Coordinates of C-alpha atoms in Angstrom, one line a residue:
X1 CA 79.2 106.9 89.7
X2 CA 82.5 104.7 89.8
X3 CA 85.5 106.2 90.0
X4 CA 89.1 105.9 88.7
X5 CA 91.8 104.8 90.8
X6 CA 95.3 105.0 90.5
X7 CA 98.6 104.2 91.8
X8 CA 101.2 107.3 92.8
X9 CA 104.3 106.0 94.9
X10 CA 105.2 102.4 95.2
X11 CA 107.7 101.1 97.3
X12 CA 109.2 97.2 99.0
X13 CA 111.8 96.0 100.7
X14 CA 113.1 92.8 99.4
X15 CA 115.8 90.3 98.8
X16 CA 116.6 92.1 95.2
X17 CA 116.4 95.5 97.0
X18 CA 115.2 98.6 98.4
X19 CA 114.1 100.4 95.7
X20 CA 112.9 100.0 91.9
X21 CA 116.9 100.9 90.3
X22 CA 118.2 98.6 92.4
X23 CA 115.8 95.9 91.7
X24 CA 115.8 96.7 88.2
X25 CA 120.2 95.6 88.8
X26 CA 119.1 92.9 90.0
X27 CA 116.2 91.2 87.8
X28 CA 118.5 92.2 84.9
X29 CA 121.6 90.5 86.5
X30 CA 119.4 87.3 86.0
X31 CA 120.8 85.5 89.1
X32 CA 118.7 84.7 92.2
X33 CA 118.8 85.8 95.6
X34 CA 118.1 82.1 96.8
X35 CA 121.1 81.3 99.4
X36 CA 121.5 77.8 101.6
X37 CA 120.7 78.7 105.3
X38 CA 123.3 77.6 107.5
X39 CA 121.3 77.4 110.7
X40 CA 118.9 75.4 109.7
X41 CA 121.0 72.6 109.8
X42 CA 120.2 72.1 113.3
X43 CA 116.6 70.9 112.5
X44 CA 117.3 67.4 111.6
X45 CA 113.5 66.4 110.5
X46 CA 113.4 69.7 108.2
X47 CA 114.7 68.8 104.5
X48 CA 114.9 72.0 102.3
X49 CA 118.0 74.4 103.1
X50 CA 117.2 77.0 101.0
X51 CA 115.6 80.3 101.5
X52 CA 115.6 83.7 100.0
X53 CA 116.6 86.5 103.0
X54 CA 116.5 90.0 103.4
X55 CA 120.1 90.3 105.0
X56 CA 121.5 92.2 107.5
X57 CA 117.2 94.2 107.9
X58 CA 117.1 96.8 110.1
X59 CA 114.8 99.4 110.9
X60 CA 115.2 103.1 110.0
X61 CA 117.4 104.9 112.0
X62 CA 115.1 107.6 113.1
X63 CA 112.2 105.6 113.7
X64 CA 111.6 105.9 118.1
X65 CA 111.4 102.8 120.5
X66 CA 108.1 103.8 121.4
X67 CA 107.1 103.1 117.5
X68 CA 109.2 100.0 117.0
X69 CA 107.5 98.4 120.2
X70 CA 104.8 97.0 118.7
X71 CA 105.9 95.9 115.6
X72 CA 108.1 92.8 114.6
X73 CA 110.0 92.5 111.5
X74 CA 107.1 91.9 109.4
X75 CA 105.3 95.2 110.5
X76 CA 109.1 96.9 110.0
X77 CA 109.2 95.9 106.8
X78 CA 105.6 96.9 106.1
X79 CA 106.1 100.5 107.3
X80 CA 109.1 100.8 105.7
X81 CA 107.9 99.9 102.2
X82 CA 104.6 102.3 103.4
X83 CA 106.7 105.4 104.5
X84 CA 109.0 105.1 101.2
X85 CA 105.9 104.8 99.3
X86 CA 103.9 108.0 100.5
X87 CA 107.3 109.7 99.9
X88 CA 107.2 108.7 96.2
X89 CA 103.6 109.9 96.0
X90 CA 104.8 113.2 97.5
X91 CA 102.6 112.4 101.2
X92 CA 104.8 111.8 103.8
X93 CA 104.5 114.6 106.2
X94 CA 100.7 115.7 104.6
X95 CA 99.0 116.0 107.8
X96 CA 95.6 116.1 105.2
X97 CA 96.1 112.4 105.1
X98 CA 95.1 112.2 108.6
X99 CA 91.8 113.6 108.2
X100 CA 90.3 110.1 107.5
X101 CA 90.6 110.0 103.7
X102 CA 93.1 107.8 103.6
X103 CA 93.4 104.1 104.6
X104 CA 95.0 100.8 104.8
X105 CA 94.9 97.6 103.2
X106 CA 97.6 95.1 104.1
X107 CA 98.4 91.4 105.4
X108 CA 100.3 88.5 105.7
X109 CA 100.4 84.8 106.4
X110 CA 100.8 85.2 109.9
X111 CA 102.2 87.9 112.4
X112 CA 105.9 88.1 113.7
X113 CA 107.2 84.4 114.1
X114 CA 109.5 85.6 116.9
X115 CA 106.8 86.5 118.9
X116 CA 104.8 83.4 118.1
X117 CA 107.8 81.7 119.6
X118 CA 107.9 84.0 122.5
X119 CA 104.3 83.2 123.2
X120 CA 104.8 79.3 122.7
X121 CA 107.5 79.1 125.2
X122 CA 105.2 80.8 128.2
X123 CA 102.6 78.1 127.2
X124 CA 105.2 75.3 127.4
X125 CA 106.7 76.8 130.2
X126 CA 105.2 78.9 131.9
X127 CA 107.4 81.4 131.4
X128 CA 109.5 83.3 128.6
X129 CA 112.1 85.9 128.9
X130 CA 110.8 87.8 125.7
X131 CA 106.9 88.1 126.2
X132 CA 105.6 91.2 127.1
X133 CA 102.4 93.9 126.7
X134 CA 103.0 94.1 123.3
X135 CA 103.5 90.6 122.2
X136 CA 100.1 90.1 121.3
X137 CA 100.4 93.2 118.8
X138 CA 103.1 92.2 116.6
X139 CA 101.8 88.1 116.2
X140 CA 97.9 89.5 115.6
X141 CA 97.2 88.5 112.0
X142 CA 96.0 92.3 111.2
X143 CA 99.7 94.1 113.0
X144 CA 100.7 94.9 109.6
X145 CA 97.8 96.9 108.5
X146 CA 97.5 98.1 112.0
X147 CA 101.0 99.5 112.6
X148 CA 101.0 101.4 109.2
X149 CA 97.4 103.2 110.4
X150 CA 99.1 104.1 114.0
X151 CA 102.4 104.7 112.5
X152 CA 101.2 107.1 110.3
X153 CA 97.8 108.4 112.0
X154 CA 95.6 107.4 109.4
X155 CA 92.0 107.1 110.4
X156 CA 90.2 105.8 107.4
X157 CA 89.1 102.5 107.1
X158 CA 91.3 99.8 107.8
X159 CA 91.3 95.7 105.8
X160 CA 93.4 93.5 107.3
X161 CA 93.9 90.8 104.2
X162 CA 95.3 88.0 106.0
X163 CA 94.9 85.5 103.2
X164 CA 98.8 83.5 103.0
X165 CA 100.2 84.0 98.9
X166 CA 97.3 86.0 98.2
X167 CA 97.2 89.1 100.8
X168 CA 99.3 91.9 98.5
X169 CA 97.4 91.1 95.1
X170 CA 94.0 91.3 97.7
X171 CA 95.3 94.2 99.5
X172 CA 95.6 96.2 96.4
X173 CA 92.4 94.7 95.1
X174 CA 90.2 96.0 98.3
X175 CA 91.7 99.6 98.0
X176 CA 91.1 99.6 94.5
X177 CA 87.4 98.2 95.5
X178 CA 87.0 100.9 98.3
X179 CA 87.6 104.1 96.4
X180 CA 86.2 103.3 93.0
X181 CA 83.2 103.0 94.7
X182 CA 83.6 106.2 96.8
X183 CA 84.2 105.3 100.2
X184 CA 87.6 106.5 100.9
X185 CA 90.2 108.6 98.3
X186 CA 93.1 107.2 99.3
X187 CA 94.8 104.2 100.3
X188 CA 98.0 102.2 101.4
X189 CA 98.1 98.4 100.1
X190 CA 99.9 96.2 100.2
X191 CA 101.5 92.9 102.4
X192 CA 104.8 91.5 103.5
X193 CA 106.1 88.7 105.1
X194 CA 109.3 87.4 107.7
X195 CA 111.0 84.5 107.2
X196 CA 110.9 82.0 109.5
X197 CA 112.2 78.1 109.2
X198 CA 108.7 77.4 110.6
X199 CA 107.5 78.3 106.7
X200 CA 109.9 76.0 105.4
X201 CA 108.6 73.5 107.5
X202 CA 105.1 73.8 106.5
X203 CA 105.3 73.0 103.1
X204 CA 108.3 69.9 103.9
X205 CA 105.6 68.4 105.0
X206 CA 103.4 68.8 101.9
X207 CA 106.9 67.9 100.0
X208 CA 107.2 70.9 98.1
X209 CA 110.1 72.4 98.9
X210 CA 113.3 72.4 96.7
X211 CA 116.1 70.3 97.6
X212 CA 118.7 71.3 95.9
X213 CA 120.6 72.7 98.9
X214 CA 124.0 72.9 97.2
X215 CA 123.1 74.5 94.5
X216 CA 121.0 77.3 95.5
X217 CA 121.3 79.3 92.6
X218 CA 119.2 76.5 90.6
X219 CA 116.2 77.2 92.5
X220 CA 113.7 77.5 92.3
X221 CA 112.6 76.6 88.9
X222 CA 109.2 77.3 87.6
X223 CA 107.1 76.0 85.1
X224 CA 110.2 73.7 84.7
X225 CA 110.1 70.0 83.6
X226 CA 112.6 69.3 86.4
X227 CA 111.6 71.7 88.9
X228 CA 111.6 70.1 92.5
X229 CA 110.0 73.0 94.6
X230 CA 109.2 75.9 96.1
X231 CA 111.9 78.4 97.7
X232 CA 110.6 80.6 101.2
X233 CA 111.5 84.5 100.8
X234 CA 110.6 87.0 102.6
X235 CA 109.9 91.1 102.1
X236 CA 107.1 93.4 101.9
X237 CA 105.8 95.8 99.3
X238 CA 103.4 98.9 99.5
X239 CA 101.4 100.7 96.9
X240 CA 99.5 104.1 97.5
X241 CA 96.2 104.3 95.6
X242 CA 93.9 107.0 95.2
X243 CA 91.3 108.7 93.2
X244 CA 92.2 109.6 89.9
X245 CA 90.8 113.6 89.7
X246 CA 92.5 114.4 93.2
X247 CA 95.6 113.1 92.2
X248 CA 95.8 114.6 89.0
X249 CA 94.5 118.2 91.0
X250 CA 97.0 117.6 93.1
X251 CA 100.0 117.5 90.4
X252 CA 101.0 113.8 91.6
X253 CA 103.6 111.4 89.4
X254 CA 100.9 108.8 88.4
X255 CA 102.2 105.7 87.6
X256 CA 99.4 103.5 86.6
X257 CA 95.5 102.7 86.9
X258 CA 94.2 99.7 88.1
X259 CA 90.8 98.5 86.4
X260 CA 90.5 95.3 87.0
X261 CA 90.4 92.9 90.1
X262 CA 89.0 89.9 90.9
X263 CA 88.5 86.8 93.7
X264 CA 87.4 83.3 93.9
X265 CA 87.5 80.6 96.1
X266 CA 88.3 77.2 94.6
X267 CA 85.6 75.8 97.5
X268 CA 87.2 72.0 97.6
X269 CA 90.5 71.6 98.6
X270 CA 92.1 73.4 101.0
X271 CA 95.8 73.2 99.1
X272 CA 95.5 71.7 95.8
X273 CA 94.8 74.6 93.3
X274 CA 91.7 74.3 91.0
X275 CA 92.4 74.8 87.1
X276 CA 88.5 75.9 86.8
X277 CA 88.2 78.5 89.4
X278 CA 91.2 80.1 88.6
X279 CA 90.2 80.6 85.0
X280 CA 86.9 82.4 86.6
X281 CA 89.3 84.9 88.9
X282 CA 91.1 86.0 85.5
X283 CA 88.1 86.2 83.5
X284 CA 86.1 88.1 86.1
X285 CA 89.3 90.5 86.3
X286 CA 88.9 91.4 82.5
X287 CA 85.6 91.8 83.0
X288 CA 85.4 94.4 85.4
X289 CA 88.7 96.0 83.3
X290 CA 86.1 95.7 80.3
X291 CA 88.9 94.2 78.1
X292 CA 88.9 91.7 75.9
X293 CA 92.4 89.4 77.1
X294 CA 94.1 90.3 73.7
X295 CA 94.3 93.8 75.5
X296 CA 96.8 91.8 78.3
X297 CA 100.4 92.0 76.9
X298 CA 102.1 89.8 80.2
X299 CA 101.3 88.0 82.7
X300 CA 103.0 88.1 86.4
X301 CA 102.0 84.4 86.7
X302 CA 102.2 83.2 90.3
X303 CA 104.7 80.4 89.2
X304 CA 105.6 79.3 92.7
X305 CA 107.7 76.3 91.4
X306 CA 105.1 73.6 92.7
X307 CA 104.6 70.6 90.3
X308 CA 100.3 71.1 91.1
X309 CA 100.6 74.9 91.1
X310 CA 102.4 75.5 88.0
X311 CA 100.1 72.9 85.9
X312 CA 96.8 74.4 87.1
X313 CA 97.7 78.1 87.1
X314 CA 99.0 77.8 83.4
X315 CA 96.3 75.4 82.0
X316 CA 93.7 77.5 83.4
X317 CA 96.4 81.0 81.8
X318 CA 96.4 79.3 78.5
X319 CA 92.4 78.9 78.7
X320 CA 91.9 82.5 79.0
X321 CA 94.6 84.2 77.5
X322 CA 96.5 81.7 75.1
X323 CA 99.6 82.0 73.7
X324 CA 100.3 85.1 76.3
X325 CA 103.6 86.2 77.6
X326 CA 104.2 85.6 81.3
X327 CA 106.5 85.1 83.3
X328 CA 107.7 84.4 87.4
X329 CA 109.8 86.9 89.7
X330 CA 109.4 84.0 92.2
X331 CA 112.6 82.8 90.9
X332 CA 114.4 85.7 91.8
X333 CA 113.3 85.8 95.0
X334 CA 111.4 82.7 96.0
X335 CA 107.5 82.6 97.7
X336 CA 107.4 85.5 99.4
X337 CA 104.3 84.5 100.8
X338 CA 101.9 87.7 102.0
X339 CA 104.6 90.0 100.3
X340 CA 105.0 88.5 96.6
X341 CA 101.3 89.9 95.6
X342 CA 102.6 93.7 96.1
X343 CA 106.1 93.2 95.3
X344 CA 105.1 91.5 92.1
X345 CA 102.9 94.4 91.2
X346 CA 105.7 97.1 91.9
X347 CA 108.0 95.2 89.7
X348 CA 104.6 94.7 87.0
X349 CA 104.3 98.2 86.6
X350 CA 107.6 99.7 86.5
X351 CA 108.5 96.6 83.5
X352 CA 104.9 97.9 81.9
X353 CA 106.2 102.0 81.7
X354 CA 109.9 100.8 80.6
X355 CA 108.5 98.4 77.7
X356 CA 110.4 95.2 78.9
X357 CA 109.9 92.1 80.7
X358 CA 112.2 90.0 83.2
X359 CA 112.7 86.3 82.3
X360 CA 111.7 83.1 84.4
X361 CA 115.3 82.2 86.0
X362 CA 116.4 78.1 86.4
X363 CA 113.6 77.6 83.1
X364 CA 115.2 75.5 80.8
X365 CA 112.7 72.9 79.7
X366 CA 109.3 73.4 80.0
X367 CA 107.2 70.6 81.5
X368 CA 104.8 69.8 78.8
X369 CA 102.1 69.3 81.2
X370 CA 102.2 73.0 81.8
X371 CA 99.8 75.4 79.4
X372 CA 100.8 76.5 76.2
X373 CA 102.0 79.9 76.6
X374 CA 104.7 82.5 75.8
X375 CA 107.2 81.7 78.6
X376 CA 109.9 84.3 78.6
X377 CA 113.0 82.6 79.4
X378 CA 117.3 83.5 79.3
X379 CA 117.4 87.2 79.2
X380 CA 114.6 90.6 79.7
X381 CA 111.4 90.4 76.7
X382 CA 110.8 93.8 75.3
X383 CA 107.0 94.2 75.1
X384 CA 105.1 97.4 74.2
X385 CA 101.6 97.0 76.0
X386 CA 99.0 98.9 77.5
X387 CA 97.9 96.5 80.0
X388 CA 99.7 93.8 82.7
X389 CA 98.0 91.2 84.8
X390 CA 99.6 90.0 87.7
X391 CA 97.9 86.8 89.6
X392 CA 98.5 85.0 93.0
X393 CA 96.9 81.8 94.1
X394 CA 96.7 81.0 98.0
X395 CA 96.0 78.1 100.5
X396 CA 92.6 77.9 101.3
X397 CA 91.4 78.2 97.7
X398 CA 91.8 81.7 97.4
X399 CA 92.4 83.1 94.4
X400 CA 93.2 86.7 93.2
X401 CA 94.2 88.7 90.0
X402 CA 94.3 92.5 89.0
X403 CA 95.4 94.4 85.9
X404 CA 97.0 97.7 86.2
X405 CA 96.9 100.4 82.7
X406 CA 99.8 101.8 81.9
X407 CA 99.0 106.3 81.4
X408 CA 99.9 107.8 78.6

């Protein structure tokens, strides 16, 4: 028998903020957190200037050297997000958690790039100041998921999602997966991700990053006619899921119910996104939600500000959904690459229980090329719905989308 499975504490640490009033300031401010990065201007082959930070990070005060050892920023922000979220759910401290019922699910594009540097210059080298026994532990592509299961003492099963723009959304998508069908009853999900001007580099070279260096708050700008590229961001975000009956037995704040979830691969091109196989992810999604996509009253669209991206993931919107409204927190806070599937899902359901929707920022003319569809632009859509669908799209042809049901 399938079970239910929903979502009790939530949590992030991002650009906009810490937690959901502040981030609520700022979606409703409508001005980005997009700044131009200073020391980059040393890289002389590296074009874009413009990223979206989480200034001045640091740990938690009361978190020991003997835990912050093996984790870089990335895993920091991770357990962070994770110990704010079992907090919400009313866990943190539960030593029942421990017992093995409750997991982890989390990823992102890569491990700590500081360490990836470290490691670099004892290759080059042959020596490096930094590297050390631990090292190893906060560049591996699963530290995120394993720091939050050490951190915590959590010996259920563990799914590193390492999967670039698409590790939150399949983070969440897993857990949801994993105890619906009775194999754990509770989970952490989620992803993050640090910044790093290696990122930036990356997709220079695929010229799709935003130039617009000295006017930062113009970008990035998706679904736009003019848009010129993406924006890097960084941040992480973490959801606790868990069976519906013991959380209700339990007297837990319940704050949604994911039903759907789906995954493809585009199988052809490693980086140009495929119209067709995106259109399957969403349909699949609805399918396993059993809703018709009437039920769907927004759309987090993945909107990464990408002349390719934007065309295929709307067309292939529009095919499933039509005239739908949707809209992309991406221009808030740029590609926050492993991160944006969680923190796009925080921010999903907390718009879903308050009955209002934020706007695509820098959207002022839409490129016609893009699918027909309700884009919410200039100021916050109220919308009444039952039902939210929040969609990333990743390198490698991976594709992922989930739907989370608002409780009554």
């Amino acid at each position: 028998m399938l079970r239910r499975v929903v979502i009790t504490g939530m949590s992030g640490v991002s650009a906009l903020g810490n937690d959901w009033s502040t981030v609520k300031s700022g979606l409703l401010a409508y001005k980005n957190k997009v700044v131009r990065m200073e020391s980059w201007d040393r890289y002389q082959d590296l074009n874009t200037r413009l990223a979206a930070p989480v200034t001045d990070y640091s740990p938690p005060a009361h978190w020991t050297r003997k835990q912050l050892r093996s984790m870089g920023k990335v895993a920091q922000m991770c357990t962070q997000a994770a110990e704010n979220a079992l907090a919400d759910a009313g866990l943190l401290g539960d030593e029942s958690i421990k017992d093995g019922r409750m997991g982890v699910a989390c990823g992102s594009s890569t491990g700590s790039p500081q360490d990836i540097r470290d490691i670099s210059e004892l290759v080059l080298n042959g020596s490096s100041a930094n590297f050390n026994a631990n090292t190893y532990v906060r560049i591996m592509p699963h530290t995120t998921a394993a720091n939050l299961s050490i951190f915590f003492g959590l010996t259920g099963r563990v799914i590193p999602t390492s999967s670039a723009c698409a590790s939150g959304n399949q983070a969440i998508g897993y857990a949801y997966e994993a105890i619906k069908s009775g194999k754990i009853d509770m989970m952490l999900a989620g992803g993050g991700e640090e910044l790093c001007v290696s990122e930036a580099f990356v997709f220079d070279s695929l010229y799709a990053t935003s130039l617009r260096n000295e006017n930062p708050e113009l970008s990035p700008s998706p679904y736009d006619a003019d848009r010129d590229g993406l924006v890097i961001g960084e941040g992480a975000g973490i959801l606790v899921l868990e069976e519906y009956e013991m959380a209700k037995a339990r007297g837990a704040r319940i704050y949604a119910e994911v039903v759907g979830f789906a995954c493809t691969s585009d199988g052809s091109h490693i980086t140009r996104p495929e119209r067709t196989t995106m259109r399957r992810c969403m349909q699949m999604a609805l399918e396993d939600a059993h809703l018709p996509p009437a039920e769907v009253g927004y759309i987090n669209g993945h909107g990464t500000a990408t002349e390719q991206g934007d065309i295929a993931e709307t067309l292939a919107t529009a095919d499933v959904f039509g005239y739908v409204p949707i809209s992309s927190q991406k221009s808030y806070l740029g590609h926050t690459l492993g991160a944006c599937g969680a923190l796009e899902s925080w921010f999903s359901i907390h718009m879903m229980n308050e009955g209002w929707f934020a706007p695509t920022l820098n959207l002022n003319q839409i490129d016609s090329r893009c699918g027909e569809l309700d884009y919410i632009v200039n100021k916050a859509r109220k919308i009444d719905t039952e039902f939210v669908m929040n969609n990333n799209f990743a390198f490698g042809g991976v594709n992922s989308s989930l739907i989370f049901k608002r409780m009554s």
